[in-house]
Short mmCIF file of C-alpha atoms in Angstrom, two decimals:
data_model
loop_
_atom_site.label_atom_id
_atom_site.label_comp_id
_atom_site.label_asym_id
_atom_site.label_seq_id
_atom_site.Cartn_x
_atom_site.Cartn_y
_atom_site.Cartn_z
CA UNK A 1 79.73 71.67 106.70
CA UNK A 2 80.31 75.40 106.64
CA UNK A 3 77.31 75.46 109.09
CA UNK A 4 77.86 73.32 111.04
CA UNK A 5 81.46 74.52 111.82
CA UNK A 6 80.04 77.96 112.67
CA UNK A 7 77.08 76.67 115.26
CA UNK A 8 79.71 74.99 116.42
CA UNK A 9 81.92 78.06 117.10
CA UNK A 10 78.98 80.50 118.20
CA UNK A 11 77.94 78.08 120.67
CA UNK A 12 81.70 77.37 122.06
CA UNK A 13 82.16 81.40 122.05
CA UNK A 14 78.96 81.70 124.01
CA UNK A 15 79.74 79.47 126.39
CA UNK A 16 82.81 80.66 127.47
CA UNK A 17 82.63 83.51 127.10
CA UNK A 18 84.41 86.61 129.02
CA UNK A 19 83.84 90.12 129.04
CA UNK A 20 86.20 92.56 127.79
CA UNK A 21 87.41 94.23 130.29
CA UNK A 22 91.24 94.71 131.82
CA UNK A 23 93.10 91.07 132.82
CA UNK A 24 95.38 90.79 135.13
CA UNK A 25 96.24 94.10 135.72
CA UNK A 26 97.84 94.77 139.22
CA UNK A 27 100.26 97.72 139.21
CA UNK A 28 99.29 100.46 137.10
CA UNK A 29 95.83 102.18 138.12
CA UNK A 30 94.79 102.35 134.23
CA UNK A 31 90.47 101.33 134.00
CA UNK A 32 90.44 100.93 130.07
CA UNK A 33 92.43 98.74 127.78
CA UNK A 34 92.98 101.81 125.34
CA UNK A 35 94.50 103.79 128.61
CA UNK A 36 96.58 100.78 129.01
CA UNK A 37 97.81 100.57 125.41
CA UNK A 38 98.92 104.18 125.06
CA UNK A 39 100.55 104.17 127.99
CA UNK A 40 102.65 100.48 127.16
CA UNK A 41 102.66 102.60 123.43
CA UNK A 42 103.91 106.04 124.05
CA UNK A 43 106.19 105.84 127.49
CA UNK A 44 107.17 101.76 128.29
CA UNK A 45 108.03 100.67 124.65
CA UNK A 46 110.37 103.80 123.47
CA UNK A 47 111.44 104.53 126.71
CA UNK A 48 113.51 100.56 127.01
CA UNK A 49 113.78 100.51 123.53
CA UNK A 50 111.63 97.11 122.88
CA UNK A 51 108.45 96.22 121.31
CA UNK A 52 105.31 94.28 123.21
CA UNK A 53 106.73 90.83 122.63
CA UNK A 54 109.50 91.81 124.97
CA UNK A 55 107.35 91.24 127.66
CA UNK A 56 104.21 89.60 126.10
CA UNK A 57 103.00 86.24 124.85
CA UNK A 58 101.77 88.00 121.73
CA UNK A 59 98.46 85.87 121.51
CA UNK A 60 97.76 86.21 125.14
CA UNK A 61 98.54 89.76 126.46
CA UNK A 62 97.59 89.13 130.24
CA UNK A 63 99.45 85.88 130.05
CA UNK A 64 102.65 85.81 132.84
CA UNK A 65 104.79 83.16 130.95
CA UNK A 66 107.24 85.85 130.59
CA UNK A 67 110.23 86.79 132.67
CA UNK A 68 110.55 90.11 131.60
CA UNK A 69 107.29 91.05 132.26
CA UNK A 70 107.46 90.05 135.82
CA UNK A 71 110.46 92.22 136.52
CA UNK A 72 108.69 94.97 134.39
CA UNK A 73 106.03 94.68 137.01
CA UNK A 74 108.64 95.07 139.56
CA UNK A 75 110.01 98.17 138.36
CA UNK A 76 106.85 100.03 137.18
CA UNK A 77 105.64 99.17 141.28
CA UNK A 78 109.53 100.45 142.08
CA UNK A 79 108.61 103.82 139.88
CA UNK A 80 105.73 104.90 141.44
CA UNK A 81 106.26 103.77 144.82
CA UNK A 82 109.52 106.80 143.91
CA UNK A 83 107.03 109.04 142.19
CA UNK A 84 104.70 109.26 145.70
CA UNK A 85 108.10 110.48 147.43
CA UNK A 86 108.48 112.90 144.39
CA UNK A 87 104.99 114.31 144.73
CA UNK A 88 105.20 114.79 148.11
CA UNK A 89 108.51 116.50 147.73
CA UNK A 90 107.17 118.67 145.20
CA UNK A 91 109.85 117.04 143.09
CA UNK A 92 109.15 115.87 138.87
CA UNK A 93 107.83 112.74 138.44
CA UNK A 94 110.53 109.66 137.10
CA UNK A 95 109.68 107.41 133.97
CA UNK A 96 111.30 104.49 133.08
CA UNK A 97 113.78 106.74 131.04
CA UNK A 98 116.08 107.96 133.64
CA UNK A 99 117.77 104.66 133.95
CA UNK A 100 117.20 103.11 130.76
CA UNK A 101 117.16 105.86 128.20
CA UNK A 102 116.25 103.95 125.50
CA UNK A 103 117.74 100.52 126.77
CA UNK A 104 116.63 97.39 127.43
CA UNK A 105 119.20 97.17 130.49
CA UNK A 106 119.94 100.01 132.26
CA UNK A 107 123.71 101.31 131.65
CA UNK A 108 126.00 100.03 135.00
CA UNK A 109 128.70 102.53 136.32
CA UNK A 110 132.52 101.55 134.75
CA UNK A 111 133.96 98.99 137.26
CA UNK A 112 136.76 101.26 139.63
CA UNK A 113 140.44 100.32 138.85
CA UNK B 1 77.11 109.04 81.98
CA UNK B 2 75.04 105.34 81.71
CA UNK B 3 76.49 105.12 78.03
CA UNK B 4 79.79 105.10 79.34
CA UNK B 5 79.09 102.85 82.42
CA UNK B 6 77.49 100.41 79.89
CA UNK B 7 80.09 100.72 77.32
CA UNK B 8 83.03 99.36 80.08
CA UNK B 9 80.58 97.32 81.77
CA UNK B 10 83.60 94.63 81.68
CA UNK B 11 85.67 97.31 83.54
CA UNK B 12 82.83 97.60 85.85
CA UNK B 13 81.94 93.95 86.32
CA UNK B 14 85.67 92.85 86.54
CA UNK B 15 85.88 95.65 89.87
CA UNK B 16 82.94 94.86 91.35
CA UNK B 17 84.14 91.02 91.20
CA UNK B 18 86.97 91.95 93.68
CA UNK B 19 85.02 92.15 96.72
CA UNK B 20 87.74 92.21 99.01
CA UNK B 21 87.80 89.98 101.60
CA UNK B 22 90.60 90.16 104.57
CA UNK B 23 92.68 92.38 103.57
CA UNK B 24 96.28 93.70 105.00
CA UNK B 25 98.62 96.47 105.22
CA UNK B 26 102.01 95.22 105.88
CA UNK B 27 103.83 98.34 106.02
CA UNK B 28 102.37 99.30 109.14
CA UNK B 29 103.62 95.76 110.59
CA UNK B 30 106.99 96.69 108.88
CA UNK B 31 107.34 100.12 110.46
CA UNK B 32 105.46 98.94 113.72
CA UNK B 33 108.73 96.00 113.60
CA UNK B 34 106.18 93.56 114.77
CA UNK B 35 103.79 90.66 112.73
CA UNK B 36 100.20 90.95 111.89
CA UNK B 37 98.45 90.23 115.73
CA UNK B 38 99.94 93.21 116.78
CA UNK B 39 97.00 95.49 115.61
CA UNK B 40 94.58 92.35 114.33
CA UNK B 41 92.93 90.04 115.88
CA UNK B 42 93.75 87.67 113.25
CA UNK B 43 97.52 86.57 113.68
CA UNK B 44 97.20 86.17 109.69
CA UNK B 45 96.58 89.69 109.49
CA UNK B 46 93.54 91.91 107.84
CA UNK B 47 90.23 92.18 109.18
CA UNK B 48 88.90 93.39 113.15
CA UNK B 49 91.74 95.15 114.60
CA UNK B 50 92.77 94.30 118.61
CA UNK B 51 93.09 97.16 121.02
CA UNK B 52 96.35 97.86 119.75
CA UNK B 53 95.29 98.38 116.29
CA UNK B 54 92.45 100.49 117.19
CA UNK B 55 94.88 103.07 119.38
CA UNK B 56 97.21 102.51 116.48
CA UNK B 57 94.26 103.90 113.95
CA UNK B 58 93.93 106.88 116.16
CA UNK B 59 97.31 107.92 117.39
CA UNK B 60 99.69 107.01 114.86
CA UNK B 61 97.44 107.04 111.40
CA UNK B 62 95.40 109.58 111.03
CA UNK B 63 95.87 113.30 110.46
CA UNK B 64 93.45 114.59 113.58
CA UNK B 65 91.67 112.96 116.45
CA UNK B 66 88.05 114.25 117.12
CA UNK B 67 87.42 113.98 120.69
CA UNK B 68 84.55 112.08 120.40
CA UNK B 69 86.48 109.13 119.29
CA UNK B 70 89.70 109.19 121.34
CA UNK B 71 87.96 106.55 123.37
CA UNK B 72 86.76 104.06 121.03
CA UNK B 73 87.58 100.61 121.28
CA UNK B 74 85.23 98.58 119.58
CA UNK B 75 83.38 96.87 122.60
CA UNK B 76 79.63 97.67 122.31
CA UNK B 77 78.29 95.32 124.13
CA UNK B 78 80.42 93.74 126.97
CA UNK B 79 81.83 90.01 125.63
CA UNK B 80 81.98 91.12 122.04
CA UNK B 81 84.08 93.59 120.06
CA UNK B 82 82.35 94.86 116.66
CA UNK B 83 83.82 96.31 113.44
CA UNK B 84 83.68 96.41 110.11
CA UNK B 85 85.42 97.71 106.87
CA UNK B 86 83.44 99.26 104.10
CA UNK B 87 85.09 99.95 100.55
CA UNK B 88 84.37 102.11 97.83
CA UNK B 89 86.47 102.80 94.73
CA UNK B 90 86.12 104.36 91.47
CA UNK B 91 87.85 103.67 88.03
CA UNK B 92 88.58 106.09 85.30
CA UNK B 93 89.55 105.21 82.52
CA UNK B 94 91.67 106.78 80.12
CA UNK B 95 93.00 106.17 76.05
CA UNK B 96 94.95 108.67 74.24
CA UNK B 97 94.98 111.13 77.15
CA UNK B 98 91.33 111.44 76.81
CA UNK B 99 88.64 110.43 79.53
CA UNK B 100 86.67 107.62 78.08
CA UNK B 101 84.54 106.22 81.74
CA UNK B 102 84.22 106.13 84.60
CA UNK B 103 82.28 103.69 87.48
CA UNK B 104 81.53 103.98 91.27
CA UNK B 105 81.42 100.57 93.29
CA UNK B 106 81.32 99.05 96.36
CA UNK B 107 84.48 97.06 97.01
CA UNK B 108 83.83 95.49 100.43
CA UNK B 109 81.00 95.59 103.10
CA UNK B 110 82.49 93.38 106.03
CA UNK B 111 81.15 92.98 109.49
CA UNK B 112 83.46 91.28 112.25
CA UNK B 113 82.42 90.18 115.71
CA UNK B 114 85.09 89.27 118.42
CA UNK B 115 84.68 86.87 121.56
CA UNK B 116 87.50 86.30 123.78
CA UNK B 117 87.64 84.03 126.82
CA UNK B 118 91.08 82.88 129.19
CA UNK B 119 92.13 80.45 126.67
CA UNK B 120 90.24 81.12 123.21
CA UNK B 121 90.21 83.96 120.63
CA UNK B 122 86.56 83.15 118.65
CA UNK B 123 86.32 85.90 115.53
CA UNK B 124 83.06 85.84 113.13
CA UNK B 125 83.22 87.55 109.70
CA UNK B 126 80.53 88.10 107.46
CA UNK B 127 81.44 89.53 103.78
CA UNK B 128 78.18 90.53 102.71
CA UNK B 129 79.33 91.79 99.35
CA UNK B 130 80.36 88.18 97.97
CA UNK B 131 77.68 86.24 100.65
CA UNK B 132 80.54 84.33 102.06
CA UNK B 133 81.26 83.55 106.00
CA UNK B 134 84.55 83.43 107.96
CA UNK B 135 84.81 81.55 110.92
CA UNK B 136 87.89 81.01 113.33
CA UNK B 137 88.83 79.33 116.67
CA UNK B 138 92.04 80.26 118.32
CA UNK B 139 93.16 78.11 120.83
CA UNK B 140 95.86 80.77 122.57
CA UNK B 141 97.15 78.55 125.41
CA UNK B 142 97.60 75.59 124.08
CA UNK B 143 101.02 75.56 123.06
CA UNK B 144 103.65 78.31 124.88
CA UNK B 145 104.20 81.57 122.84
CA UNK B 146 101.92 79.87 119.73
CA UNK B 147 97.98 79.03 118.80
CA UNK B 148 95.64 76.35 116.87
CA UNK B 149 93.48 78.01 114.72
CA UNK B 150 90.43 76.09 113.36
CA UNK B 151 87.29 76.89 111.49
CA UNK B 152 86.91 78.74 107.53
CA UNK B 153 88.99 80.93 107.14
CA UNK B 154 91.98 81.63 104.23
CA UNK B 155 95.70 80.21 104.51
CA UNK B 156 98.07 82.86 105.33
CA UNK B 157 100.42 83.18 101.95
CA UNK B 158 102.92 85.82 101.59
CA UNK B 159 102.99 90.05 102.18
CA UNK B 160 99.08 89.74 102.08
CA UNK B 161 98.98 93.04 100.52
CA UNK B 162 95.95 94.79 100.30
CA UNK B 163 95.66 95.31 96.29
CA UNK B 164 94.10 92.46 94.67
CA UNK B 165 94.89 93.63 91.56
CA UNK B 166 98.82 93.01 92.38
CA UNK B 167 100.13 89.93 90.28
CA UNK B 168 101.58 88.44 93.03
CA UNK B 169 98.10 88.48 94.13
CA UNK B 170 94.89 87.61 91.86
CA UNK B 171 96.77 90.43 89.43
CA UNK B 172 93.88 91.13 86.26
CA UNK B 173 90.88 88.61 86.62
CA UNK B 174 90.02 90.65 83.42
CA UNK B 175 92.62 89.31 81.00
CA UNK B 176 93.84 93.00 79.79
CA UNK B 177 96.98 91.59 78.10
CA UNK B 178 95.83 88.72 76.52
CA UNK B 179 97.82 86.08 78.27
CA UNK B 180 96.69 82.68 79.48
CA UNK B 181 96.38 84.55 83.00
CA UNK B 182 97.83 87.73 84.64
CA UNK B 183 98.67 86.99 88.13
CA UNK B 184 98.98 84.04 90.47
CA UNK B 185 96.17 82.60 92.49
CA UNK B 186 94.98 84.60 95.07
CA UNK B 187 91.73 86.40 93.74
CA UNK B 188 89.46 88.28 95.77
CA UNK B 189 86.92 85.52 94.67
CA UNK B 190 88.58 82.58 96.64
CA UNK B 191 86.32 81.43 99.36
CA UNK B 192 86.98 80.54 102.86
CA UNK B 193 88.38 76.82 103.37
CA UNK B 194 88.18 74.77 106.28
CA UNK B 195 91.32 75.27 107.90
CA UNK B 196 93.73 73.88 110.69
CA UNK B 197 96.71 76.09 111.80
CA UNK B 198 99.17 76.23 114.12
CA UNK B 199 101.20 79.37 114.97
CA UNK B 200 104.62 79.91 117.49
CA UNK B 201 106.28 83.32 117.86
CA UNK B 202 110.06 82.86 119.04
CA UNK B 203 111.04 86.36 119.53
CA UNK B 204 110.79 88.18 116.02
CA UNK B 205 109.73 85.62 114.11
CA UNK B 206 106.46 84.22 113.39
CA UNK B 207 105.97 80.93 112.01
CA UNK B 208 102.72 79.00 110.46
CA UNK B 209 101.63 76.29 109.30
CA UNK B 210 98.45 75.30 107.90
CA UNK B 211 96.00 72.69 105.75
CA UNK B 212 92.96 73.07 104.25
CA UNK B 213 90.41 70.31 104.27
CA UNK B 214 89.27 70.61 101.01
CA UNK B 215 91.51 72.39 97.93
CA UNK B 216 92.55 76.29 98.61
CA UNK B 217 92.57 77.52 94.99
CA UNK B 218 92.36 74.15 92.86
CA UNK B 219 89.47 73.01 94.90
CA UNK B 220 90.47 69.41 94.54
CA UNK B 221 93.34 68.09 97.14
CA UNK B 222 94.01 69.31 100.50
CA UNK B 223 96.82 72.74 100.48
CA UNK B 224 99.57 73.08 102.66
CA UNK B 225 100.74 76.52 103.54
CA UNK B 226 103.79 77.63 105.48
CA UNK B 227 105.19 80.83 106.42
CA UNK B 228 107.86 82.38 108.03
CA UNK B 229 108.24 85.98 108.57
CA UNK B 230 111.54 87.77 111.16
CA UNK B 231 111.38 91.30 112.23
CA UNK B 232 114.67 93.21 113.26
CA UNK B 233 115.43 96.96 114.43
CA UNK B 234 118.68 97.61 113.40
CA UNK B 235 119.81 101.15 114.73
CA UNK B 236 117.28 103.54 113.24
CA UNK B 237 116.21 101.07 110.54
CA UNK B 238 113.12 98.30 110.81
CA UNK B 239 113.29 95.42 108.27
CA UNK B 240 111.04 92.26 107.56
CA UNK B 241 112.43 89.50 106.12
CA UNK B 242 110.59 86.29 105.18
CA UNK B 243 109.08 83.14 102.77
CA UNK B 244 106.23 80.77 102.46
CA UNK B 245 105.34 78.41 99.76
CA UNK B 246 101.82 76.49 99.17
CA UNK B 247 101.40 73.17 97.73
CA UNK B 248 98.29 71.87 96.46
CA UNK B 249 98.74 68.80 94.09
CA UNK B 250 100.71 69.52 91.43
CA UNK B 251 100.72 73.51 92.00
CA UNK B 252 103.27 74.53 94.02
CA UNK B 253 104.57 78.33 95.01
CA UNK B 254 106.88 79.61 96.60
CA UNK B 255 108.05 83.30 97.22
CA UNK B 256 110.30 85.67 99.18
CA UNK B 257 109.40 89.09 100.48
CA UNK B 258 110.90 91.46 102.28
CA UNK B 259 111.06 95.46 103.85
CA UNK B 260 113.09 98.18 104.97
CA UNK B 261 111.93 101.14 106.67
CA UNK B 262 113.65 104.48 108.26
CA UNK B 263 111.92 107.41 109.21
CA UNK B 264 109.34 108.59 106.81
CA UNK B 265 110.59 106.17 103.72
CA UNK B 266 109.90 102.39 103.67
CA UNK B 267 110.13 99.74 100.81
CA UNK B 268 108.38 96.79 100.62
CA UNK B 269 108.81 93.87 97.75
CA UNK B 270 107.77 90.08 97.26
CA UNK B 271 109.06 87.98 94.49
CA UNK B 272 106.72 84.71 93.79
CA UNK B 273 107.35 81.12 91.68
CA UNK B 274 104.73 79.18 90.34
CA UNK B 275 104.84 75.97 89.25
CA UNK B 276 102.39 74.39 87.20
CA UNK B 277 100.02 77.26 87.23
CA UNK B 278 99.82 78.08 83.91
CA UNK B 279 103.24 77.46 81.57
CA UNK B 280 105.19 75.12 83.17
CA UNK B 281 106.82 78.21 85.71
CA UNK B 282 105.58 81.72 86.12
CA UNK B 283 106.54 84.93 88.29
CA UNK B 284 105.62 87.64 90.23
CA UNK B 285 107.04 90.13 91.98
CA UNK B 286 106.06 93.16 93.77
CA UNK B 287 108.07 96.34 94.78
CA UNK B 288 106.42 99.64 96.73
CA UNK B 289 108.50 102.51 98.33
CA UNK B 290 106.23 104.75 100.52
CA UNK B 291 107.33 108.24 101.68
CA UNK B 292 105.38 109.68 104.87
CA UNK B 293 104.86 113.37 103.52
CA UNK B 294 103.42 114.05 106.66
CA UNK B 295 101.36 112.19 109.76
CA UNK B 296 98.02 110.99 107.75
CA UNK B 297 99.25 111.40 104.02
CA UNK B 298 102.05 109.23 102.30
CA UNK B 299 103.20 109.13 98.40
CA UNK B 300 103.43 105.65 97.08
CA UNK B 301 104.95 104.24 93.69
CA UNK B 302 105.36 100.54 92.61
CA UNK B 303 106.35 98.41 90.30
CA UNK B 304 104.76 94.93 89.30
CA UNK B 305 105.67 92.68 86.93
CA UNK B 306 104.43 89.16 86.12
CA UNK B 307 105.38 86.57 83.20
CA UNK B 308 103.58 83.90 82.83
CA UNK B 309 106.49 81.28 81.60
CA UNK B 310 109.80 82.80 82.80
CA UNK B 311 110.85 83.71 79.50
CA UNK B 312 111.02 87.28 80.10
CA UNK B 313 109.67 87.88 76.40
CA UNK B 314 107.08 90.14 74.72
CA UNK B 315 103.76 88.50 77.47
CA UNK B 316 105.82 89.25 80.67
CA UNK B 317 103.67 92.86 82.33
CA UNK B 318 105.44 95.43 83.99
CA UNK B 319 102.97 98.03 86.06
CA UNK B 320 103.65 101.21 87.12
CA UNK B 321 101.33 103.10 90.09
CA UNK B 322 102.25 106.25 91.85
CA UNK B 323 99.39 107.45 94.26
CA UNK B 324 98.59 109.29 97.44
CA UNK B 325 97.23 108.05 100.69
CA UNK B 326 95.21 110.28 103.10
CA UNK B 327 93.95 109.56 106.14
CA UNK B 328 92.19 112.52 107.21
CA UNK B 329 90.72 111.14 110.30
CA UNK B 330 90.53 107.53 112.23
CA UNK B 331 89.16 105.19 110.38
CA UNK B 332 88.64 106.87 107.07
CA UNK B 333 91.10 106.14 104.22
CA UNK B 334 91.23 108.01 101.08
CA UNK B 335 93.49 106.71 98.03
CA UNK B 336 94.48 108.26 94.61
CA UNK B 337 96.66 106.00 92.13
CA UNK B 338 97.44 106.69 88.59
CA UNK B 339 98.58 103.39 86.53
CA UNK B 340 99.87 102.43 83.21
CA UNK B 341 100.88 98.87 82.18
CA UNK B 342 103.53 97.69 79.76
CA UNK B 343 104.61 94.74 77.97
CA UNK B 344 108.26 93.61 78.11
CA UNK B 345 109.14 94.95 74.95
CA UNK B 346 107.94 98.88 75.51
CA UNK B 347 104.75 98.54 73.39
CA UNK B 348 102.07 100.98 75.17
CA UNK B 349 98.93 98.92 76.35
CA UNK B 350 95.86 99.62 77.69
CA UNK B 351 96.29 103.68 78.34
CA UNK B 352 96.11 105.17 82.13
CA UNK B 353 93.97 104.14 84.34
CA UNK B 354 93.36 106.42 87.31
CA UNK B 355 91.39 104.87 90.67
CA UNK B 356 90.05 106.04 94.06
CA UNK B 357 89.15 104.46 96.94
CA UNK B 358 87.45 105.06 100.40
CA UNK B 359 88.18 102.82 103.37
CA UNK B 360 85.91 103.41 106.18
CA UNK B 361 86.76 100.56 109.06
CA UNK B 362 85.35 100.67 112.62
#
């Protein structure tokens, strides 16, 4: 049984298998997965104050069932289309931080009276 | 030196004997605030660590980071991640303050292989120490936010800490006390089952389900396992709350663990109810606080205690362990305790017993 069960599996991994690389990855120019994770790690997660299942299907990573990571794409497209008018301007570079210090939702102005 | 090898061969044999199979550390998912698949490739925890898990090793574990292995990540050939986790521990023992043995093992000699594809997770584990296979089949897509999980693998039951020797674990295979048994069911020596699974993460909580085809522990009617585990930052503060029983005939369990971290200090604890696994009821429980002394070296103590019939008389064991934990560099793990066990009513038993340990994982 215990045999069988594993020829079973080898032969099913084999098959369909994939290689390991990046999956749908289209905004940020990172080649490896461990570029990728310290990135998400170190700047995304502290910076709105959430951890990966925020935006992730936790068993599926590259998986877009997720809202939130759709408008996370959004905005990390918004910061560096801002950080190529920075650059040129000689100006620092923005992170997610300078709206959402720590937030999941960026803090709105007080409504006028 | 062989004298006193052969004269605690028991000591020796009943170490050897816990060739650890997947093994956890659920601190790191308490102070992480997230369940087991964030750094494993098993959602059940232990074992070949995901890309997370392997940045987590080097960033946030270990003391240094040699430049040479900043940019592992366990892919050696293209559609397969490797790794492993070796083990090595040593045992002294001591009676009346004086040394009286010591012995050198091998714990645990694993070797993992990973396959991934769009919709499957495949993971292979060999445990060459105990000659026994692992083999699971995630289906990741199948349901939204969730998996099926088939092949032989081991029900997910509790903190899944990663002392065997715990009682709310397999406790003393080696009956040190002298009590019908010291510790619930979940020895090292329990073999991989066939196994069905199903797993569905809403938000911070993590919820399985699984059967066995043939008995878990018993080894003679089909066990059903459920868990439940919630994660939740609460200003500066991550906690873990949770529960999971097992049933398996007329053996039933259920428990209730928890954790509470802030900064460099986190607690842990599990408290666990057996029926009809030795006298009538019996119970476990489980209590660690951890201090972070500094990045790569933490100060441990805990408390266990089991009794064997709820009575809380003269057979119920209460252990003490303080120890230290360095992690000099990824991947390498270095552990001190120092241990004494009671009974219930004060009366000294077995002397200290002091233990090391080297965890080398890739």
């Amino acid at each position: 049984m215990k045999k069988t069960i594993i020829i079973f599996g080898l032969l099913v991994g084999f098959l369909i298998a994939q290689k390991s690389d990046l999956k749908n990855v289209k905004v940020l120019p990172y080649k490896t997965k461990r570029e990728l994770v310290k990135y998400m790690k170190s700047v995304v997660a502290p910076e709105l104050g959430v951890k990966c299942n925020f935006c992730h299907n936790m068993t599926d990573y590259s998986s877009d069932e997720k809202d939130h990571k759709k408008v996370a794409r959004q905005m990390m497209a918004m910061v560096q289309n801002a950080n190529k008018t920075m650059n040129n301007l000689n100006f620092h570079e923005i992170s997610c931080w300078v709206c959402h210090r720590g937030n999941e939702h960026p803090d709105h102005p007080p409504e006028k009276k | 030196m062989i004298d006193r090898l052969t004269k605690y061969h028991h000591l020796l044999l009943f170490f050897i004997f816990i060739s650890t199979p997947l093994i956890a550390i659920p601190r790191f998912a308490l102070e992480s605030g997230s369940s087991c698949i964030l750094c494993h490739v098993d959602p059940s925890g232990g074992g070949l660590r995901n890309d997370y898990g392997i940045g987590y090793g080097l960033d946030d574990l270990s003391n240094r980071i040699p430049k040479r292995l900043s940019s592992y990540s366990g892919i050696i050939l293209s559609h397969f991640q490797f790794g492993g986790d070796i083990r090595i521990q040593s045992v002294s023992k001591q009676k009346d303050e004086v040394p009286v043995g010591l012995a050198v093992f091998p714990m645990q000699a694993n070797i993992q292989v990973k396959n991934e594809g769009e919709y499957h997770t495949a993971l292979v584990e060999l445990a060459t120490l105990r000659k026994d296979v692992g083999f699971q089949l995630r289906v990741n897509n199948l349901i939204p936010n969730g998996y099926f999980k088939f092949g032989l693998s081991k029900p997910s039951y509790g903190l899944k800490i990663e002392d065997h020797t715990a009682f709310i674990r397999g406790g003393n295979i080696q009956l040190v006390q002298g009590n019908h048994r010291e510790g619930m069911p979940f020895i090292p020596t329990l073999e991989n089952v066939g196994l069905m699974e199903l797993g569905f993460y809403f938000g911070d909580t993590f919820i399985s389900v699984s059967r066995t085809i043939d008995g878990y522990i018993l080894g003679s009617t089909e066990t059903y396992v459920g868990r439940i585990e919630h994660y939740r930052s609460l200003r500066s503060f991550q906690s873990v709350a949770g529960a999971s029983f097992l049933l398996e005939g007329d053996l039933k369990i259920f428990g209730l663990f928890g954790g509470l971290s802030r900064g460099n200090l986190s607690w842990m604890g599990e408290v666990d109810v057996a029926e009809n696994w030795i006298l009538d009821r019996s119970i476990a429980s489980y209590s660690e606080f951890t201090w972070r002394l500094k990045k790569g070296l933490f100060l441990m103590g805990r408390i266990d205690f089991f009794d064997e019939n709820m009575n809380f008389t003269e057979d119920a064991i209460r252990r003490t362990t303080f120890g230290l934990n360095y992690v000099p560099l990824p991947f390498v793990d270095i552990k001190f305790q120092i241990r004494s066990s009671q009974l219930t009513q004060g009366k000294q038993s077995k002397g200290l017993e002091f233990l090391s340990q080297l965890h080398l994982w890739f």
